[in-house]
Structure formats: structure tokens, C-alpha cells
Amino acid sequence: NGEHLISDVMNLCGLQNVFAGIKNLVPRINEEVVIKADPQIIIAGGISSVKPGWKKQWQRWPALSASRLNALIDINPDLIQRHSVRILSGAKELCEKVDTIRQHLEP
């Protein structure tokens, strides 16, 4: 939700967590809820090592903004999901990837 450290990192990168208003600190999010929220970017932590084809799962939904914009980001969980100084490296990686997406969207 919006009180989680990862939301703070997202804000640092100029992003807004579409699930910021959910009451639980770490809510369970399923595919249907993501599709309904229609985020412009989907960020996953470490899913590439578990599910290498995770991006194809979202690309099945071409009307989903993140799929249409090819804005599917995977961040190393050891960087983004740690409440330690490593979060700085995770924030840097996330912001760089978001900036790359923004550059491709500019006319």
C-alpha cells in the first residue's frame, strides 16, 4: 500500500502506487485487480527467476496500459525488497528503468 517502503521508492521515481489506498500494508494482488486498476507500469520483484515468461502473461492483455506501453519492469528482490542500504541500489535501478520507459514514450 502507500505506506510501504517500496511505495516510497516508487514516489522517488515519480510513480504513484495504484494500490496505495489499500488498507493492508502488503495486500494480496491478483491478475483481475491489476487489470481493473490498469497501471501504466507493472513492477515485479524477482519474478524473472521464478517465472521467466511473466511478461507474456501480461502481454495477453493488450488493452492493459502497461502491456500496451511495454512497461513491465523486473527488479532484483535483494535490492528492492530489503529494508537496508541496498534499497538505494534498488531505487536507482527502478528509476533508471522508469526513465528508459519514459524516453521511449516521448514524441
Short mmCIF file of N, CA and C in Angstrom, two decimals:
data_model
loop_
_atom_site.label_atom_id
_atom_site.label_comp_id
_atom_site.label_asym_id
_atom_site.label_seq_id
_atom_site.Cartn_x
_atom_site.Cartn_y
_atom_site.Cartn_z
N ASN A 1 0.84 -1.18 0.00
CA ASN A 1 0.00 0.00 0.00
C ASN A 1 0.88 1.24 0.00
N GLY A 2 0.31 2.38 0.19
CA GLY A 2 1.06 3.61 0.12
C GLY A 2 2.00 3.86 1.28
N GLU A 3 1.91 3.04 2.32
CA GLU A 3 2.78 3.21 3.49
C GLU A 3 4.02 2.32 3.44
N HIS A 4 4.15 1.52 2.43
CA HIS A 4 5.26 0.57 2.31
C HIS A 4 6.49 1.27 1.73
N LEU A 5 7.65 0.81 2.11
CA LEU A 5 8.91 1.38 1.62
C LEU A 5 8.98 1.37 0.09
N ILE A 6 8.47 0.34 -0.53
CA ILE A 6 8.50 0.27 -1.99
C ILE A 6 7.67 1.40 -2.61
N SER A 7 6.58 1.78 -1.97
CA SER A 7 5.80 2.93 -2.46
C SER A 7 6.63 4.21 -2.36
N ASP A 8 7.43 4.33 -1.30
CA ASP A 8 8.32 5.49 -1.17
C ASP A 8 9.32 5.52 -2.32
N VAL A 9 9.86 4.36 -2.67
CA VAL A 9 10.81 4.28 -3.79
C VAL A 9 10.10 4.66 -5.10
N MET A 10 8.90 4.16 -5.27
CA MET A 10 8.13 4.50 -6.47
C MET A 10 7.92 6.01 -6.56
N ASN A 11 7.55 6.63 -5.44
CA ASN A 11 7.34 8.08 -5.42
C ASN A 11 8.63 8.81 -5.78
N LEU A 12 9.75 8.32 -5.28
CA LEU A 12 11.05 8.91 -5.60
C LEU A 12 11.29 8.91 -7.11
N CYS A 13 10.80 7.87 -7.78
CA CYS A 13 10.96 7.75 -9.24
C CYS A 13 9.85 8.46 -10.01
N GLY A 14 8.98 9.16 -9.29
CA GLY A 14 7.90 9.89 -9.95
C GLY A 14 6.70 9.03 -10.28
N LEU A 15 6.56 7.89 -9.59
CA LEU A 15 5.44 6.98 -9.82
C LEU A 15 4.45 7.07 -8.68
N GLN A 16 3.21 6.67 -8.97
CA GLN A 16 2.19 6.59 -7.94
C GLN A 16 1.70 5.15 -7.87
N ASN A 17 1.68 4.60 -6.68
CA ASN A 17 1.23 3.23 -6.48
C ASN A 17 -0.30 3.18 -6.64
N VAL A 18 -0.80 2.44 -7.62
CA VAL A 18 -2.25 2.37 -7.85
C VAL A 18 -2.95 1.65 -6.70
N PHE A 19 -2.19 0.96 -5.86
CA PHE A 19 -2.76 0.26 -4.72
C PHE A 19 -2.45 0.97 -3.40
N ALA A 20 -2.08 2.23 -3.47
CA ALA A 20 -1.69 2.99 -2.28
C ALA A 20 -2.82 3.08 -1.25
N GLY A 21 -4.05 3.10 -1.69
CA GLY A 21 -5.19 3.26 -0.78
C GLY A 21 -5.66 2.00 -0.09
N ILE A 22 -5.08 0.87 -0.42
CA ILE A 22 -5.50 -0.39 0.21
C ILE A 22 -5.07 -0.39 1.67
N LYS A 23 -5.94 -0.91 2.52
CA LYS A 23 -5.71 -0.87 3.97
C LYS A 23 -4.52 -1.71 4.43
N ASN A 24 -4.38 -2.93 3.91
CA ASN A 24 -3.28 -3.81 4.34
C ASN A 24 -1.94 -3.31 3.82
N LEU A 25 -0.91 -3.39 4.66
CA LEU A 25 0.43 -2.94 4.27
C LEU A 25 0.94 -3.69 3.04
N VAL A 26 0.74 -5.01 3.03
CA VAL A 26 1.17 -5.85 1.91
C VAL A 26 -0.04 -6.66 1.44
N PRO A 27 -0.88 -6.04 0.62
CA PRO A 27 -2.10 -6.74 0.17
C PRO A 27 -1.79 -7.82 -0.85
N ARG A 28 -2.66 -8.81 -0.92
CA ARG A 28 -2.56 -9.83 -1.97
C ARG A 28 -3.24 -9.27 -3.21
N ILE A 29 -2.50 -9.23 -4.29
CA ILE A 29 -3.00 -8.66 -5.54
C ILE A 29 -3.07 -9.77 -6.58
N ASN A 30 -4.23 -9.90 -7.22
CA ASN A 30 -4.35 -10.91 -8.27
C ASN A 30 -4.46 -10.23 -9.63
N GLU A 31 -4.44 -11.02 -10.66
CA GLU A 31 -4.44 -10.52 -12.04
C GLU A 31 -5.66 -9.65 -12.32
N GLU A 32 -6.81 -10.07 -11.84
CA GLU A 32 -8.05 -9.34 -12.09
C GLU A 32 -8.00 -7.91 -11.50
N VAL A 33 -7.46 -7.79 -10.30
CA VAL A 33 -7.37 -6.48 -9.65
C VAL A 33 -6.39 -5.58 -10.40
N VAL A 34 -5.30 -6.14 -10.90
CA VAL A 34 -4.33 -5.36 -11.67
C VAL A 34 -4.97 -4.87 -12.96
N ILE A 35 -5.69 -5.74 -13.64
CA ILE A 35 -6.34 -5.35 -14.89
C ILE A 35 -7.34 -4.23 -14.64
N LYS A 36 -8.10 -4.33 -13.56
CA LYS A 36 -9.08 -3.29 -13.22
C LYS A 36 -8.38 -1.96 -12.91
N ALA A 37 -7.24 -2.00 -12.22
CA ALA A 37 -6.50 -0.78 -11.88
C ALA A 37 -5.84 -0.16 -13.10
N ASP A 38 -5.53 -0.97 -14.11
CA ASP A 38 -4.92 -0.54 -15.37
C ASP A 38 -3.68 0.35 -15.17
N PRO A 39 -2.66 -0.18 -14.49
CA PRO A 39 -1.46 0.63 -14.27
C PRO A 39 -0.69 0.87 -15.58
N GLN A 40 0.02 1.99 -15.62
CA GLN A 40 0.85 2.29 -16.79
C GLN A 40 2.16 1.53 -16.75
N ILE A 41 2.58 1.12 -15.56
CA ILE A 41 3.81 0.34 -15.37
C ILE A 41 3.51 -0.77 -14.37
N ILE A 42 4.03 -1.95 -14.64
CA ILE A 42 3.96 -3.05 -13.68
C ILE A 42 5.38 -3.36 -13.24
N ILE A 43 5.58 -3.37 -11.93
CA ILE A 43 6.90 -3.64 -11.35
C ILE A 43 6.81 -4.97 -10.61
N ALA A 44 7.74 -5.86 -10.92
CA ALA A 44 7.80 -7.15 -10.26
C ALA A 44 9.17 -7.32 -9.62
N GLY A 45 9.20 -7.91 -8.46
CA GLY A 45 10.46 -8.12 -7.75
C GLY A 45 10.89 -9.57 -7.82
N GLY A 46 11.83 -9.86 -8.69
CA GLY A 46 12.43 -11.18 -8.74
C GLY A 46 11.65 -12.25 -9.45
N ILE A 47 10.60 -11.88 -10.13
CA ILE A 47 9.76 -12.89 -10.76
C ILE A 47 10.42 -13.55 -11.97
N SER A 48 11.37 -12.88 -12.60
CA SER A 48 12.01 -13.45 -13.79
C SER A 48 12.73 -14.76 -13.50
N SER A 49 13.27 -14.89 -12.29
CA SER A 49 13.96 -16.14 -11.96
C SER A 49 12.98 -17.27 -11.67
N VAL A 50 11.78 -16.93 -11.21
CA VAL A 50 10.77 -17.94 -10.89
C VAL A 50 9.88 -18.23 -12.10
N LYS A 51 9.48 -17.18 -12.78
CA LYS A 51 8.60 -17.28 -13.94
C LYS A 51 9.20 -16.47 -15.09
N PRO A 52 10.11 -17.05 -15.83
CA PRO A 52 10.78 -16.29 -16.91
C PRO A 52 9.81 -15.68 -17.92
N GLY A 53 8.65 -16.27 -18.10
CA GLY A 53 7.68 -15.77 -19.07
C GLY A 53 6.64 -14.84 -18.47
N TRP A 54 6.94 -14.22 -17.34
CA TRP A 54 5.92 -13.41 -16.66
C TRP A 54 5.42 -12.24 -17.51
N LYS A 55 6.29 -11.70 -18.35
CA LYS A 55 5.86 -10.58 -19.18
C LYS A 55 4.81 -11.02 -20.20
N LYS A 56 4.96 -12.23 -20.72
CA LYS A 56 3.99 -12.75 -21.69
C LYS A 56 2.61 -12.88 -21.06
N GLN A 57 2.57 -13.17 -19.77
CA GLN A 57 1.29 -13.26 -19.04
C GLN A 57 0.54 -11.94 -19.15
N TRP A 58 1.25 -10.83 -18.95
CA TRP A 58 0.61 -9.51 -19.02
C TRP A 58 0.36 -9.08 -20.45
N GLN A 59 1.18 -9.52 -21.37
CA GLN A 59 1.00 -9.14 -22.77
C GLN A 59 -0.23 -9.79 -23.39
N ARG A 60 -0.80 -10.77 -22.70
CA ARG A 60 -2.06 -11.36 -23.16
C ARG A 60 -3.20 -10.35 -23.06
N TRP A 61 -2.97 -9.27 -22.34
CA TRP A 61 -3.99 -8.23 -22.13
C TRP A 61 -3.54 -6.95 -22.84
N PRO A 62 -3.67 -6.89 -24.17
CA PRO A 62 -3.16 -5.74 -24.93
C PRO A 62 -3.84 -4.41 -24.58
N ALA A 63 -5.02 -4.44 -24.00
CA ALA A 63 -5.69 -3.20 -23.60
C ALA A 63 -5.13 -2.66 -22.28
N LEU A 64 -4.39 -3.48 -21.55
CA LEU A 64 -3.77 -3.06 -20.29
C LEU A 64 -2.66 -2.06 -20.62
N SER A 65 -2.71 -0.90 -20.01
CA SER A 65 -1.76 0.17 -20.33
C SER A 65 -0.31 -0.29 -20.26
N ALA A 66 0.07 -0.99 -19.19
CA ALA A 66 1.46 -1.42 -19.03
C ALA A 66 1.89 -2.36 -20.16
N SER A 67 0.99 -3.19 -20.62
CA SER A 67 1.31 -4.09 -21.74
C SER A 67 1.43 -3.31 -23.04
N ARG A 68 0.47 -2.43 -23.27
CA ARG A 68 0.46 -1.63 -24.50
C ARG A 68 1.72 -0.76 -24.60
N LEU A 69 2.19 -0.24 -23.44
CA LEU A 69 3.37 0.62 -23.41
C LEU A 69 4.68 -0.16 -23.26
N ASN A 70 4.57 -1.50 -23.17
CA ASN A 70 5.73 -2.36 -22.93
C ASN A 70 6.49 -1.88 -21.68
N ALA A 71 5.73 -1.61 -20.63
CA ALA A 71 6.27 -1.06 -19.39
C ALA A 71 6.16 -2.09 -18.27
N LEU A 72 6.88 -3.18 -18.45
CA LEU A 72 6.91 -4.28 -17.48
C LEU A 72 8.34 -4.37 -16.95
N ILE A 73 8.50 -4.05 -15.67
CA ILE A 73 9.83 -3.93 -15.07
C ILE A 73 10.04 -5.01 -14.02
N ASP A 74 11.20 -5.65 -14.07
CA ASP A 74 11.59 -6.62 -13.06
C ASP A 74 12.81 -6.07 -12.32
N ILE A 75 12.74 -6.06 -11.00
CA ILE A 75 13.82 -5.55 -10.16
C ILE A 75 14.30 -6.68 -9.25
N ASN A 76 15.59 -6.78 -9.07
CA ASN A 76 16.18 -7.79 -8.18
C ASN A 76 15.60 -7.61 -6.77
N PRO A 77 14.96 -8.65 -6.22
CA PRO A 77 14.34 -8.51 -4.90
C PRO A 77 15.35 -8.25 -3.78
N ASP A 78 16.60 -8.66 -3.96
CA ASP A 78 17.62 -8.37 -2.94
C ASP A 78 17.90 -6.88 -2.85
N LEU A 79 17.50 -6.13 -3.86
CA LEU A 79 17.71 -4.69 -3.85
C LEU A 79 16.44 -3.93 -3.45
N ILE A 80 15.32 -4.32 -4.01
CA ILE A 80 14.09 -3.54 -3.83
C ILE A 80 13.27 -3.99 -2.62
N GLN A 81 13.46 -5.21 -2.15
CA GLN A 81 12.63 -5.72 -1.07
C GLN A 81 13.38 -5.84 0.26
N ARG A 82 14.43 -5.08 0.42
CA ARG A 82 15.24 -5.11 1.65
C ARG A 82 15.18 -3.75 2.34
N HIS A 83 14.89 -3.78 3.60
CA HIS A 83 14.90 -2.55 4.40
C HIS A 83 16.32 -2.32 4.91
N SER A 84 17.21 -2.06 3.98
CA SER A 84 18.61 -1.83 4.30
C SER A 84 19.16 -0.84 3.28
N VAL A 85 20.45 -0.58 3.35
CA VAL A 85 21.04 0.36 2.40
C VAL A 85 20.96 -0.14 0.95
N ARG A 86 20.71 -1.45 0.77
CA ARG A 86 20.57 -1.98 -0.59
C ARG A 86 19.38 -1.38 -1.32
N ILE A 87 18.42 -0.86 -0.57
CA ILE A 87 17.26 -0.25 -1.20
C ILE A 87 17.67 0.93 -2.08
N LEU A 88 18.80 1.56 -1.75
CA LEU A 88 19.29 2.67 -2.58
C LEU A 88 19.65 2.19 -3.98
N SER A 89 20.28 1.02 -4.05
CA SER A 89 20.60 0.45 -5.37
C SER A 89 19.33 0.04 -6.10
N GLY A 90 18.35 -0.48 -5.37
CA GLY A 90 17.07 -0.84 -5.97
C GLY A 90 16.34 0.38 -6.50
N ALA A 91 16.38 1.47 -5.72
CA ALA A 91 15.74 2.71 -6.16
C ALA A 91 16.42 3.24 -7.42
N LYS A 92 17.72 3.19 -7.44
CA LYS A 92 18.47 3.66 -8.62
C LYS A 92 18.09 2.83 -9.85
N GLU A 93 18.05 1.52 -9.68
CA GLU A 93 17.70 0.63 -10.80
C GLU A 93 16.27 0.90 -11.28
N LEU A 94 15.34 1.03 -10.34
CA LEU A 94 13.96 1.29 -10.73
C LEU A 94 13.83 2.62 -11.45
N CYS A 95 14.40 3.67 -10.90
CA CYS A 95 14.31 4.99 -11.54
C CYS A 95 14.93 4.99 -12.94
N GLU A 96 16.05 4.29 -13.10
CA GLU A 96 16.68 4.21 -14.42
C GLU A 96 15.77 3.49 -15.41
N LYS A 97 15.15 2.41 -14.99
CA LYS A 97 14.26 1.66 -15.89
C LYS A 97 13.01 2.48 -16.22
N VAL A 98 12.49 3.19 -15.24
CA VAL A 98 11.32 4.05 -15.49
C VAL A 98 11.70 5.18 -16.46
N ASP A 99 12.86 5.76 -16.27
CA ASP A 99 13.32 6.82 -17.18
C ASP A 99 13.46 6.31 -18.61
N THR A 100 13.95 5.08 -18.78
CA THR A 100 14.07 4.48 -20.10
C THR A 100 12.69 4.34 -20.75
N ILE A 101 11.72 3.90 -19.98
CA ILE A 101 10.35 3.78 -20.49
C ILE A 101 9.82 5.15 -20.89
N ARG A 102 10.03 6.14 -20.05
CA ARG A 102 9.56 7.50 -20.35
C ARG A 102 10.19 8.03 -21.63
N GLN A 103 11.47 7.77 -21.85
CA GLN A 103 12.16 8.24 -23.05
C GLN A 103 11.54 7.62 -24.30
N HIS A 104 11.12 6.37 -24.22
CA HIS A 104 10.51 5.72 -25.38
C HIS A 104 9.10 6.21 -25.64
N LEU A 105 8.49 6.83 -24.65
CA LEU A 105 7.12 7.32 -24.81
C LEU A 105 7.07 8.76 -25.33
N GLU A 106 8.17 9.47 -25.18
CA GLU A 106 8.20 10.87 -25.61
C GLU A 106 8.15 10.95 -27.13
N PRO A 107 7.37 11.92 -27.65
CA PRO A 107 7.24 12.03 -29.12
C PRO A 107 8.51 12.51 -29.77
#
